[in-house]
Coordinates of C-alpha atoms (C1' of nucleotides) in Angstrom, one line a residue:
Chain A
X20 CA -21.0 21.0 -10.0
X21 CA -19.3 18.8 -13.1
X22 CA -22.2 16.0 -12.9
X23 CA -23.7 17.9 -15.5
X24 CA -22.5 16.1 -17.9
X25 CA -23.3 12.9 -17.2
X26 CA -27.2 14.1 -16.4
X27 CA -27.0 13.7 -20.4
X28 CA -25.9 10.6 -20.5
X29 CA -28.3 8.7 -17.4
X30 CA -31.4 10.5 -19.2
X31 CA -30.3 8.3 -22.6
X32 CA -29.1 5.6 -20.6
X33 CA -33.0 5.6 -19.0
X34 CA -34.2 6.5 -22.5
X35 CA -32.4 3.9 -24.6
X36 CA -33.2 1.0 -20.9
X37 CA -29.6 0.0 -22.1
X38 CA -25.9 0.6 -21.5
X39 CA -25.4 -0.2 -24.7
X40 CA -27.4 1.1 -26.4
X41 CA -27.4 4.6 -25.1
X42 CA -23.9 4.4 -25.9
X43 CA -24.0 3.3 -29.5
X44 CA -26.4 6.9 -30.2
X45 CA -23.9 9.3 -28.1
X46 CA -21.4 7.4 -30.4
X47 CA -19.6 6.5 -26.8
X48 CA -18.0 3.3 -25.7
X49 CA -19.9 1.7 -23.7
X50 CA -17.0 2.0 -21.3
X51 CA -16.7 4.9 -20.4
X52 CA -20.5 5.7 -20.1
X53 CA -20.7 2.5 -17.4
X54 CA -17.7 4.8 -15.7
X55 CA -19.4 8.2 -15.8
X56 CA -22.6 6.4 -14.7
X57 CA -21.3 5.1 -11.5
X58 CA -19.0 8.1 -11.2
X59 CA -22.1 10.3 -11.2
X60 CA -23.9 7.3 -8.5
X61 CA -20.5 7.8 -6.6
X62 CA -21.2 11.2 -6.6
X63 CA -24.6 11.9 -5.3
X64 CA -24.2 8.8 -3.0
X65 CA -27.5 6.9 -4.3
X66 CA -27.1 4.1 -7.2
X67 CA -30.2 5.9 -8.9
X68 CA -30.2 2.7 -11.4
X69 CA -30.8 -1.6 -11.4
X70 CA -28.6 -3.3 -13.2
X71 CA -28.5 -6.5 -14.2
X72 CA -26.3 -6.9 -17.7
X73 CA -30.1 -7.8 -19.7
X74 CA -32.3 -4.5 -18.2
X75 CA -31.8 -1.3 -16.7
X76 CA -34.1 -0.5 -13.3
X77 CA -34.7 2.7 -12.0
X78 CA -34.8 2.7 -8.3
X79 CA -36.6 5.3 -6.9
X80 CA -34.2 7.6 -6.2
X81 CA -32.5 7.6 -10.1
X82 CA -37.0 7.9 -11.3
X83 CA -36.6 11.2 -9.8
X84 CA -33.9 12.3 -11.0
X85 CA -35.2 10.5 -14.6
X86 CA -37.9 13.2 -14.3
X87 CA -36.5 16.4 -13.7
X88 CA -33.5 15.8 -16.0
X89 CA -35.2 14.5 -19.0
X90 CA -36.8 18.0 -18.8
X91 CA -33.6 19.5 -17.6
X92 CA -31.5 17.8 -20.6
X93 CA -34.0 18.9 -22.9
X94 CA -33.7 22.7 -23.3
X95 CA -30.3 22.2 -23.1
X96 CA -30.7 20.4 -26.4
X97 CA -33.1 23.5 -26.6
X98 CA -31.0 25.8 -25.8
X99 CA -28.2 24.9 -28.6
X100 CA -29.9 24.2 -31.0
X101 CA -31.4 27.7 -31.4
X102 CA -27.9 29.1 -31.3
X103 CA -27.3 26.9 -33.5
X104 CA -29.5 28.0 -35.9
X105 CA -28.0 31.5 -35.6
X106 CA -24.7 29.7 -36.8
X107 CA -26.7 29.2 -39.7
X108 CA -30.3 31.3 -40.7
X109 CA -29.8 35.1 -40.4
X110 CA -32.0 36.8 -39.0
X111 CA -32.8 39.2 -36.2
X112 CA -31.0 42.8 -36.5
X113 CA -27.8 43.5 -37.8
X114 CA -26.2 46.6 -35.9
X115 CA -23.3 47.7 -38.1
X116 CA -20.7 51.0 -37.5
X117 CA -20.2 52.7 -40.6
X118 CA -19.1 56.1 -42.6
X119 CA -21.6 58.3 -43.9
X120 CA -19.4 58.2 -47.4
X121 CA -19.6 54.4 -47.4
X122 CA -22.7 54.0 -46.7
X123 CA -24.5 56.0 -49.1
X124 CA -22.1 55.7 -51.9
X125 CA -21.3 52.1 -51.9
X126 CA -24.0 50.6 -49.2
X127 CA -27.2 51.4 -50.1
X128 CA -27.3 50.1 -53.4
X129 CA -27.2 46.6 -53.0
X130 CA -29.4 47.3 -49.5
X131 CA -32.4 46.1 -52.0
X132 CA -31.2 43.1 -52.7
X133 CA -29.7 42.2 -49.5
X134 CA -33.0 42.5 -47.0
X135 CA -34.5 40.6 -49.8
X136 CA -32.3 37.6 -49.2
X137 CA -32.7 37.5 -45.7
X138 CA -36.6 38.9 -44.9
X139 CA -35.8 37.7 -41.1
X140 CA -33.3 40.6 -40.8
X141 CA -33.3 44.1 -40.1
X142 CA -31.0 47.2 -40.2
X143 CA -29.8 49.6 -38.0
X144 CA -26.9 51.5 -39.4
X145 CA -25.2 54.4 -37.2
X146 CA -23.1 56.6 -39.5
X147 CA -21.0 57.8 -37.6
X148 CA -17.4 59.3 -39.0
X149 CA -16.0 58.3 -35.2
X150 CA -14.6 54.7 -33.8
X151 CA -16.7 53.3 -32.4
X152 CA -16.3 50.9 -29.7
X153 CA -17.5 46.8 -31.1
X154 CA -16.3 45.6 -26.8
X155 CA -18.5 48.1 -25.2
X156 CA -21.1 48.9 -27.7
X157 CA -23.5 46.7 -29.5
X158 CA -23.0 46.5 -33.5
X159 CA -22.5 43.6 -35.0
X160 CA -19.8 45.5 -37.4
X161 CA -17.5 48.2 -37.7
X162 CA -17.0 49.5 -41.3
X163 CA -13.8 51.0 -41.4
X164 CA -11.5 52.8 -44.6
X165 CA -8.6 52.5 -42.6
X166 CA -7.5 48.0 -40.9
X167 CA -7.0 49.4 -37.1
X168 CA -4.2 49.4 -35.0
X169 CA -6.2 47.5 -32.3
X170 CA -5.2 44.0 -31.8
X171 CA -8.2 41.1 -30.2
X172 CA -9.6 43.0 -33.4
X173 CA -10.0 40.6 -36.5
X174 CA -10.8 43.2 -39.7
X175 CA -12.2 41.3 -43.2
X176 CA -10.9 43.6 -46.4
X177 CA -14.1 43.7 -48.2
X178 CA -13.5 45.9 -50.8
X179 CA -10.3 48.2 -52.4
X180 CA -10.8 51.5 -53.8
X181 CA -8.8 52.9 -56.8
X182 CA -8.9 56.2 -56.8
X183 CA -7.7 58.5 -59.5
X184 CA -8.0 62.2 -60.7
X185 CA -11.3 64.2 -61.0
X186 CA -11.7 67.4 -62.2
X187 CA -14.6 70.0 -63.2
X188 CA -14.7 71.1 -66.4
X189 CA -14.8 75.0 -65.5
X190 CA -11.1 74.2 -63.9
X191 CA -9.3 73.1 -66.3
X192 CA -9.9 76.1 -68.4
X193 CA -8.9 78.7 -65.8
X194 CA -5.6 77.0 -65.1
X195 CA -5.5 74.3 -67.1
X196 CA -4.9 70.7 -67.4
X197 CA -1.9 68.4 -66.2
X198 CA 0.2 66.1 -67.8
X199 CA 2.1 65.0 -65.7
X200 CA 1.7 64.2 -62.0
X201 CA 4.4 66.7 -61.2
X202 CA 2.1 69.3 -62.7
X203 CA 0.0 69.0 -59.6
X204 CA 1.9 71.0 -56.7
X205 CA 0.2 73.9 -58.4
X206 CA -3.0 72.7 -58.0
X207 CA -5.3 73.4 -56.0
X208 CA -5.9 69.7 -54.1
X209 CA -8.7 68.0 -52.8
X210 CA -8.0 65.7 -50.3
X211 CA -9.0 64.5 -47.0
X212 CA -8.3 65.5 -43.5
X213 CA -4.0 64.4 -42.6
X214 CA -3.2 63.3 -46.6
X215 CA -0.2 65.2 -47.3
X216 CA 1.0 63.5 -50.0
X217 CA -0.7 61.2 -53.4
X218 CA 1.6 58.4 -54.7
X219 CA 0.8 57.5 -58.3
X220 CA 0.6 54.6 -60.4
X221 CA 2.0 54.2 -64.3
X222 CA 2.7 50.9 -64.9
X223 CA 5.2 50.3 -62.8
X224 CA 6.1 53.6 -62.7
X225 CA 5.7 55.0 -59.3
X226 CA 5.8 58.9 -58.0
X227 CA 4.5 60.8 -55.1
X228 CA 3.7 64.6 -55.3
X229 CA 2.6 66.8 -52.3
X230 CA -0.4 67.5 -52.8
X231 CA -2.8 70.2 -50.7
X232 CA -5.6 73.3 -51.5
X233 CA -7.4 75.4 -48.9
X234 CA -9.9 73.2 -48.3
X235 CA -10.1 69.6 -46.5
X236 CA -13.1 67.8 -45.3
X237 CA -14.0 64.2 -43.3
X238 CA -15.8 63.9 -46.3
X239 CA -16.3 62.2 -49.6
X240 CA -19.3 63.8 -50.1
X241 CA -18.0 67.6 -49.5
X242 CA -14.8 67.3 -51.3
X243 CA -17.0 65.6 -54.1
X244 CA -18.9 68.4 -54.7
X245 CA -16.4 71.0 -54.2
X246 CA -14.9 69.6 -56.8
X247 CA -18.1 70.6 -59.7
X248 CA -17.9 73.5 -57.9
X249 CA -14.5 74.1 -59.8
X250 CA -13.1 74.4 -55.9
X251 CA -10.1 71.9 -57.7
X252 CA -8.6 68.3 -58.5
X253 CA -10.1 65.2 -56.4
X254 CA -8.9 61.8 -56.7
X255 CA -11.6 59.7 -55.5
X256 CA -13.4 56.6 -56.5
X257 CA -14.7 56.4 -58.7
X258 CA -17.6 54.3 -58.4
X259 CA -18.3 57.7 -56.1
X260 CA -18.4 60.3 -59.4
X261 CA -20.2 58.4 -62.0
X262 CA -23.1 61.0 -62.3
X263 CA -20.7 63.5 -62.6
X264 CA -18.4 61.8 -65.1
X265 CA -22.2 61.2 -67.1
X266 CA -23.5 64.6 -67.5
X267 CA -20.3 66.6 -67.3
X268 CA -19.8 68.6 -64.3
X269 CA -17.0 66.3 -63.9
X270 CA -13.6 65.1 -66.3
X271 CA -11.5 62.8 -65.9
X272 CA -7.5 63.9 -65.6
X273 CA -4.0 62.1 -65.8
X274 CA -6.3 58.7 -67.1
X275 CA -3.4 57.2 -67.5
X276 CA -2.5 57.4 -63.8
X277 CA -4.0 56.6 -60.7
X278 CA -3.5 56.9 -57.0
X279 CA -2.9 53.2 -54.5
X280 CA -5.6 51.8 -53.5
X281 CA -7.0 51.6 -50.5
X282 CA -9.1 49.1 -48.6
X283 CA -12.4 49.1 -46.9
X284 CA -12.3 46.9 -43.9
X285 CA -15.1 44.6 -42.3
X286 CA -14.2 44.8 -38.6
X287 CA -15.5 42.4 -35.8
X288 CA -14.4 41.7 -32.5
X289 CA -14.4 38.3 -32.9
X290 CA -14.0 35.3 -35.8
X291 CA -17.1 33.5 -34.0
X292 CA -19.7 35.4 -35.9
X293 CA -23.7 34.8 -36.4
X294 CA -24.6 33.8 -39.2
X295 CA -26.9 37.2 -39.7
X296 CA -22.8 38.8 -40.3
X297 CA -21.2 36.5 -42.1
X298 CA -24.0 36.4 -44.9
X299 CA -23.4 40.7 -44.3
X300 CA -20.0 40.4 -44.5
X301 CA -19.8 38.1 -47.3
X302 CA -22.0 39.9 -49.4
X303 CA -20.3 43.0 -49.4
X304 CA -16.7 41.2 -50.7
X305 CA -18.9 39.9 -52.8
X306 CA -20.4 42.8 -54.3
X307 CA -17.6 45.3 -53.7
X308 CA -14.0 43.2 -54.8
X309 CA -13.3 45.4 -57.5
X310 CA -15.3 49.2 -56.9
Chain B
X27 CA -23.4 16.5 -26.4
X28 CA -20.5 17.2 -24.4
X29 CA -21.3 21.5 -22.8
X30 CA -23.7 21.2 -20.5
X31 CA -21.2 21.4 -18.2
X32 CA -19.4 24.2 -20.0
X33 CA -23.2 26.0 -19.9
X34 CA -22.2 25.1 -16.1
X35 CA -19.8 27.9 -16.5
X36 CA -20.8 30.3 -18.5
X37 CA -23.6 31.2 -15.9
X38 CA -20.7 31.6 -13.5
X39 CA -19.0 33.7 -15.1
X40 CA -22.1 35.6 -16.5
X41 CA -23.0 36.0 -12.6
X42 CA -20.0 37.2 -11.5
X43 CA -19.2 39.2 -14.3
X44 CA -15.7 38.6 -14.5
X45 CA -13.7 35.1 -15.7
X46 CA -11.5 35.5 -11.8
X47 CA -14.2 35.9 -9.9
X48 CA -16.3 33.4 -11.6
X49 CA -13.1 31.0 -11.1
X50 CA -12.7 31.7 -7.7
X51 CA -16.9 31.5 -6.5
X52 CA -15.7 27.5 -8.7
X53 CA -12.7 27.1 -7.2
X54 CA -10.9 26.1 -10.2
X55 CA -8.1 28.3 -12.2
X56 CA -9.2 30.8 -13.9
X57 CA -7.0 29.6 -16.7
X58 CA -9.4 26.2 -17.3
X59 CA -12.3 28.1 -17.3
X60 CA -10.8 30.3 -19.9
X61 CA -10.4 27.3 -21.6
X62 CA -13.6 26.3 -21.3
X63 CA -15.9 28.7 -22.3
X64 CA -13.7 30.0 -25.7
X65 CA -13.8 26.1 -26.7
X66 CA -18.1 26.2 -25.7
X67 CA -18.0 28.9 -28.0
X68 CA -16.3 27.3 -30.9
X69 CA -18.1 24.5 -30.2
X70 CA -21.2 26.7 -31.4
X71 CA -19.0 29.0 -33.6
X72 CA -20.8 32.0 -32.3
X73 CA -19.0 34.1 -29.5
X74 CA -21.2 34.7 -25.9
X75 CA -19.3 37.5 -24.3
X76 CA -16.7 39.9 -25.2
X77 CA -13.8 39.9 -23.4
X78 CA -11.8 43.0 -22.8
X79 CA -9.2 42.0 -19.2
X80 CA -11.8 44.7 -17.8
X81 CA -14.9 43.9 -18.3
X82 CA -16.6 40.8 -19.3
X83 CA -20.0 42.2 -21.7
X84 CA -22.6 39.9 -23.4
X85 CA -23.4 39.0 -27.5
X86 CA -26.5 39.4 -28.6
X87 CA -25.8 35.1 -28.1
X88 CA -24.7 35.5 -25.2
X89 CA -27.6 37.4 -24.0
X90 CA -30.2 34.7 -25.7
X91 CA -27.6 31.8 -24.1
X92 CA -27.5 33.1 -20.9
X93 CA -31.4 33.8 -20.6
X94 CA -32.7 30.4 -20.8
X95 CA -28.6 28.9 -19.3
X96 CA -29.2 30.0 -15.3
X97 CA -32.5 29.1 -15.6
X98 CA -31.5 25.0 -16.9
X99 CA -28.9 25.4 -14.6
X100 CA -30.4 26.3 -12.3
X101 CA -33.0 23.6 -12.8
X102 CA -30.2 21.2 -12.4
X103 CA -28.6 22.0 -9.1
X104 CA -32.2 22.4 -6.8
X105 CA -32.7 17.9 -9.0
X106 CA -29.7 17.0 -7.3
X107 CA -30.2 19.0 -3.7
X108 CA -33.2 16.6 -4.2
X109 CA -31.3 13.6 -4.2
X110 CA -28.9 14.7 -1.4
X111 CA -31.4 15.3 1.0
X112 CA -32.8 11.8 -0.5
X113 CA -29.3 10.4 1.6
X114 CA -29.5 13.7 4.0
X115 CA -32.8 13.0 5.4
X116 CA -34.8 9.4 5.5
X117 CA -37.9 9.3 3.9
X118 CA -40.5 7.7 1.4
X119 CA -41.1 4.2 2.5
X120 CA -38.6 1.0 3.5
X121 CA -39.9 -2.2 1.7
X122 CA -37.7 -4.3 4.1
X123 CA -37.8 -8.4 3.3
X124 CA -36.6 -10.2 6.1
X125 CA -38.0 -13.6 8.1
X126 CA -41.5 -13.6 10.1
X127 CA -38.5 -15.0 12.8
X128 CA -36.7 -11.8 13.1
X129 CA -39.7 -9.8 12.6
X130 CA -42.2 -11.1 15.3
X131 CA -38.7 -10.8 17.9
X132 CA -36.4 -8.6 17.0
X133 CA -37.9 -6.0 14.3
X134 CA -40.8 -5.6 17.1
X135 CA -40.3 -4.9 19.9
X136 CA -37.5 -1.9 18.3
X137 CA -40.2 -0.2 15.4
X138 CA -41.4 2.5 17.2
X139 CA -38.6 4.4 18.6
X140 CA -37.2 3.7 15.4
X141 CA -40.3 5.2 13.5
X142 CA -40.4 7.9 16.0
X143 CA -37.0 8.8 15.9
X144 CA -38.3 9.5 11.2
X145 CA -41.8 10.8 11.1
X146 CA -41.5 10.9 7.7
X147 CA -40.2 7.2 6.3
X148 CA -42.9 4.9 6.1
X149 CA -42.5 0.6 6.2
X150 CA -43.3 -2.0 4.6
X151 CA -42.4 -6.0 5.5
X152 CA -42.3 -8.6 3.4
X153 CA -41.8 -11.2 5.2
X154 CA -41.1 -14.4 3.7
X155 CA -38.7 -17.1 4.1
X156 CA -37.8 -17.3 0.0
X157 CA -34.7 -14.7 -0.8
X158 CA -36.8 -12.4 -2.5
X159 CA -35.0 -11.0 -6.1
X160 CA -33.4 -7.6 -4.7
X161 CA -32.4 -7.0 -8.5
X162 CA -36.2 -7.4 -9.6
X163 CA -38.1 -6.5 -6.6
X164 CA -38.5 -2.6 -5.8
X165 CA -36.7 -4.2 -2.4
X166 CA -34.7 -1.7 -0.7
X167 CA -33.7 -4.0 2.0
X168 CA -34.0 -7.9 2.9
X169 CA -32.7 -9.2 6.4
X170 CA -31.1 -13.2 6.0
X171 CA -29.8 -15.3 8.6
X172 CA -27.3 -16.1 6.1
X173 CA -25.1 -14.5 4.3
X174 CA -25.5 -14.4 0.8
X175 CA -23.6 -16.6 -1.9
X176 CA -24.4 -14.1 -4.6
X177 CA -21.7 -11.3 -6.0
X178 CA -22.8 -8.0 -6.0
X179 CA -25.0 -8.3 -3.5
X180 CA -23.1 -6.5 -0.5
X181 CA -24.7 -8.6 3.5
X182 CA -23.8 -6.4 6.3
X183 CA -23.7 -8.2 9.8
X184 CA -26.8 -6.6 12.1
X185 CA -26.8 -8.9 14.7
X186 CA -24.7 -12.0 16.4
X187 CA -26.9 -14.7 18.0
X188 CA -25.0 -17.3 20.1
X189 CA -27.9 -19.7 20.6
X190 CA -28.7 -22.1 23.9
X191 CA -29.9 -24.7 25.3
X192 CA -33.9 -24.8 26.3
X193 CA -36.0 -27.8 27.1
X194 CA -39.1 -27.6 28.9
X195 CA -39.0 -28.5 32.7
X196 CA -41.6 -31.6 31.3
X197 CA -39.9 -32.9 29.4
X198 CA -36.3 -32.5 31.8
X199 CA -38.7 -34.8 34.3
X200 CA -39.8 -37.3 31.2
X201 CA -36.2 -37.8 29.6
X202 CA -34.0 -36.8 32.5
X203 CA -31.8 -33.5 32.0
X204 CA -28.3 -33.8 30.2
X205 CA -25.3 -33.3 31.9
X206 CA -22.9 -33.3 29.1
X207 CA -23.2 -32.3 24.6
X208 CA -22.6 -35.9 24.0
X209 CA -25.6 -36.9 25.5
X210 CA -27.9 -35.0 23.5
X211 CA -28.0 -37.2 21.2
X212 CA -30.1 -39.8 22.7
X213 CA -32.7 -37.1 23.1
X214 CA -34.9 -35.1 20.7
X215 CA -33.1 -32.2 19.0
X216 CA -36.2 -28.7 18.1
X217 CA -33.4 -28.3 15.6
X218 CA -34.0 -26.0 12.4
X219 CA -34.3 -27.1 8.6
X220 CA -30.8 -28.9 7.3
X221 CA -29.3 -29.2 10.0
X222 CA -27.6 -31.8 11.1
X223 CA -24.6 -31.5 14.1
X224 CA -24.7 -28.5 16.3
X225 CA -20.8 -27.2 17.5
X226 CA -20.6 -26.7 20.6
X227 CA -19.2 -24.3 22.8
X228 CA -17.0 -24.5 26.4
X229 CA -14.6 -22.2 27.1
X230 CA -11.9 -23.5 24.6
X231 CA -13.8 -26.3 24.4
X232 CA -15.2 -27.5 21.2
X233 CA -18.3 -30.9 20.3
X234 CA -20.2 -31.3 18.6
X235 CA -22.7 -33.3 18.0
X236 CA -25.6 -35.5 15.5
X237 CA -29.1 -34.1 16.5
X238 CA -32.4 -34.3 15.0
X239 CA -35.8 -35.3 16.1
X240 CA -38.9 -36.3 15.1
X241 CA -40.2 -32.3 14.4
X242 CA -37.8 -30.0 12.0
X243 CA -39.9 -26.8 10.8
X244 CA -38.5 -23.3 9.3
X245 CA -39.6 -21.5 12.1
X246 CA -38.5 -19.9 15.0
X247 CA -41.2 -18.9 16.9
X248 CA -42.3 -23.1 15.3
X249 CA -39.8 -24.6 17.1
X250 CA -39.9 -22.9 20.3
X251 CA -43.7 -24.2 20.4
X252 CA -42.8 -27.8 20.1
X253 CA -40.3 -27.0 22.4
X254 CA -42.8 -25.2 26.0
X255 CA -44.7 -28.1 24.7
X256 CA -42.0 -30.0 25.8
X257 CA -41.2 -32.6 22.4
X258 CA -37.2 -31.7 22.9
X259 CA -34.7 -29.4 23.5
X260 CA -33.7 -26.8 21.3
X261 CA -31.2 -24.4 21.2
X262 CA -31.8 -20.4 20.8
X263 CA -30.9 -17.3 21.6
X264 CA -31.6 -16.2 25.1
X265 CA -34.1 -13.4 23.4
X266 CA -35.7 -15.7 21.5
X267 CA -37.1 -17.5 24.9
X268 CA -37.1 -14.8 27.5
X269 CA -40.5 -14.7 27.8
X270 CA -40.4 -18.4 28.3
X271 CA -38.0 -18.7 31.3
X272 CA -39.8 -16.0 33.7
X273 CA -42.4 -18.3 33.2
X274 CA -40.9 -21.3 34.0
X275 CA -42.2 -22.9 30.6
X276 CA -39.0 -23.0 29.0
X277 CA -35.2 -23.3 31.1
X278 CA -32.1 -23.6 30.5
X279 CA -29.7 -26.8 30.0
X280 CA -26.2 -26.9 29.9
X281 CA -25.9 -23.5 31.4
X282 CA -21.7 -23.6 30.4
X283 CA -22.2 -24.6 26.3
X284 CA -23.3 -22.2 23.9
X285 CA -23.1 -23.0 19.9
X286 CA -22.0 -21.2 17.6
X287 CA -22.2 -17.7 17.1
X288 CA -24.8 -16.5 14.1
X289 CA -25.4 -14.2 11.8
X290 CA -28.6 -11.9 11.0
X291 CA -27.6 -9.8 7.8
X292 CA -28.8 -6.4 6.3
X293 CA -28.7 -7.1 2.2
X294 CA -28.3 -4.5 -0.1
X295 CA -28.2 -4.4 -4.0
X296 CA -25.5 -2.0 -3.9
X297 CA -23.7 0.5 -1.3
X298 CA -24.7 3.9 -2.5
X299 CA -27.9 3.6 -0.5
X300 CA -30.2 6.6 -0.3
X301 CA -31.0 7.1 4.4
X302 CA -33.6 5.6 4.9
X303 CA -32.5 2.3 4.5
X304 CA -29.1 3.7 6.1
X305 CA -30.2 4.9 9.1
X306 CA -32.0 1.2 9.2
X307 CA -29.2 -0.9 8.6
X308 CA -27.2 1.8 11.2
X309 CA -30.2 1.2 14.3
X310 CA -31.0 -2.5 14.0
X311 CA -26.7 -2.7 14.0
X312 CA -27.0 -0.5 17.0
X313 CA -29.7 -2.3 18.8
X314 CA -28.7 -6.0 18.0
X315 CA -25.1 -5.7 18.5
X316 CA -24.7 -9.0 20.6
X317 CA -28.8 -9.9 21.3
Chain C
dG28 C1' -31.1 -28.4 -20.7
dC29 C1' -27.0 -25.6 -23.2
dA30 C1' -24.1 -23.1 -26.5
dG31 C1' -23.7 -18.5 -27.8
dA32 C1' -24.6 -13.7 -28.4
dT33 C1' -25.3 -9.6 -25.4
dT34 C1' -24.2 -6.8 -21.5
dG35 C1' -22.1 -4.1 -17.4
dC36 C1' -17.2 -3.6 -15.7
dG37 C1' -12.5 -3.2 -15.3
dC38 C1' -7.0 -3.3 -16.6
dC39 C1' -4.0 -0.2 -18.7
dA40 C1' -1.7 2.2 -22.5
dT41 C1' -3.2 7.1 -24.8
dT42 C1' -5.4 10.9 -25.4
dT43 C1' -6.4 15.2 -23.4
dT44 C1' -7.4 17.7 -20.1
dT45 C1' -5.7 20.6 -17.1
dG46 C1' -3.2 24.3 -13.4
dG47 C1' 0.3 26.8 -12.8
dA48 C1' 3.2 30.3 -14.4
dA49 C1' 4.5 33.4 -18.4
dT50 C1' 2.4 36.7 -21.3
dA51 C1' -0.9 39.6 -22.9
dA52 C1' -3.0 44.1 -22.6
dT53 C1' -6.6 47.3 -20.6
dC54 C1' -7.8 50.8 -17.1
dA55 C1' -6.6 54.2 -13.0
dT56 C1' -3.6 57.2 -11.2
dT57 C1' -0.8 60.2 -11.0
Chain D
dA21 C1' 1.2 60.5 -21.3
dA22 C1' 3.0 56.6 -18.4
dT23 C1' 3.2 53.7 -14.8
dG24 C1' 1.4 50.7 -11.9
dA25 C1' -2.0 47.4 -11.0
dT26 C1' -5.3 43.6 -12.5
dT27 C1' -7.2 40.7 -15.9
dA28 C1' -7.9 37.6 -19.4
dT29 C1' -5.3 33.6 -22.1
dT30 C1' -1.4 31.0 -23.7
dC31 C1' 2.0 27.6 -22.8
dC32 C1' 3.9 23.4 -21.4
dA33 C1' 4.4 19.8 -17.4
dA34 C1' 2.1 16.3 -15.0
dA35 C1' -2.6 14.1 -14.0
dA36 C1' -7.1 12.6 -15.6
dA37 C1' -9.9 10.4 -18.5
dT38 C1' -10.9 8.0 -22.3
dG39 C1' -11.0 3.8 -25.4
dG40 C1' -9.8 -1.4 -26.6
dC41 C1' -9.9 -6.1 -24.4
dG42 C1' -11.1 -9.5 -21.1
dC43 C1' -14.3 -11.6 -18.0
dA44 C1' -18.0 -12.7 -15.8
dA45 C1' -22.6 -13.2 -15.7
dT46 C1' -26.5 -13.1 -17.5
dC47 C1' -30.5 -13.9 -21.6
dT48 C1' -32.4 -16.2 -25.8
dG49 C1' -32.6 -19.3 -29.5
dC50 C1' -32.6 -23.8 -30.5

DNA sequence: GCAGATTGCGCCATTTTTGGAATAATCATT
DNA sequence: AATGATTATTCCAAAAATGGCGCAATCTGC
């Protein structure tokens, strides 16, 4: 079963009708070519071509073998070219698993442009909080808000978020506006699940404050809604609340302070990705570098 | 263009749904298999299968590649099996170039049996005294009465002839019967072209006698005919004149003496022969060992 | 004819590939 | 949860393939 490469060499020799020319087009020394063909013949126990130094002629067996081989080699070449196209030209269905919030806030606005860029692509988004199994399920890509600790998964940062603090004017009127992070501990701080404290930065200064409230959720949209409903202070990237800021539903507080940046990751099972996936990640990185 | 073998390995891995099992059926260490598949993936720039240590799953690219590859590999396997059959089961046309005398005297009687042995074979005999070019002309085999001095031609002895001396009774009556080789010089000795002397053996004794006559020919049949027509003494293998001996046309003389054996050769362009040629040579060697 | 050019093949130092053992990682079972 | 079994991958010494080079043989242009 180790004769398949030699088959391709044989086809090339027959096509070129010469060892030397075949070796040239193949980019290999003719000593190698000659030996490989000789070994192929020995392995099947038949001489495939009569050779003089000036001319080569197919034997009966060689004729038969060539007729079959050239088709086989050609088909193999096509199969590889097709794969090559997958690497070069984005097409087909891109299956992405990603969090709802990321999809609606960050991805959705970018999609029309990306889709227009690559007309051959279609999209299949699975908006789910769970961490899908990239190996078992047919996803090309997952977007995660935290780097996966699983080994043999490749994670690339596609966006860095710097959450800042926002609250509804009504909430601030009722509870007062904090002027230093330390004051946050006595406020309602709307946080995502599993978050116990905020680490706040101002220039080189860093303050960690324990935060908490009666409301927690795993949805940024939910947190934001709670904030506009004057339920508390939230730490959230600016882009998420740009509309609420514009119409006055929310107002930034402690404007000199910001939280430690968090990142969004494009997670894949491998680095050897088809073009559709590569371009998508590339595009997101470019557009979301500093979100 | 060096990925064709790896394609076969990939197909095997997919079929076995496991590297280990595939390596087993392929008879290779799984370390090699793993590395080869990995290199294949790297060379095309796409991952073909998602692997955990427990399960193998095709990627989209892998699925596509497998669909194409399995057909290609299967066809290649069939092509090789077909060649294998050419080695194993003799079939097709056997083209032989051989001398007329060998054909009529030695080969013809054997042909019915050989032809019956291999019904798939047909025969094309070219009876010619010239030395055909085995490389340029489509002959599978040439039978020669002398070893070719050309290199890169393979000659196998298929028969050894021990010529003995015969003459027609009428000739002997007229010219007397010699009782020692030395007497031959004054006889009409019918020889093949280019033969100047006979080397005669009796036990360990050797005598060389200059021979010659008014008749020479390159045909044994011609020489034999001249002998029966009482034109002289001839040195010829017994089998050639068995009929003439039986009906008294010829008689053996100097019965204790015989000429140096000569050989008939099966000459081919290579040792890598299809079954039809191999079996033919084999058959001739068996039946003509001591002619 | 004859000389130069071309071609296939054998030889051997060098590079590449291989294969067994160790390692990492996953799944089933307790 | 933890253990044990199974499996893919990595590492490194050993084996194999490679590729200039020279040789022998042949063909082409003069």
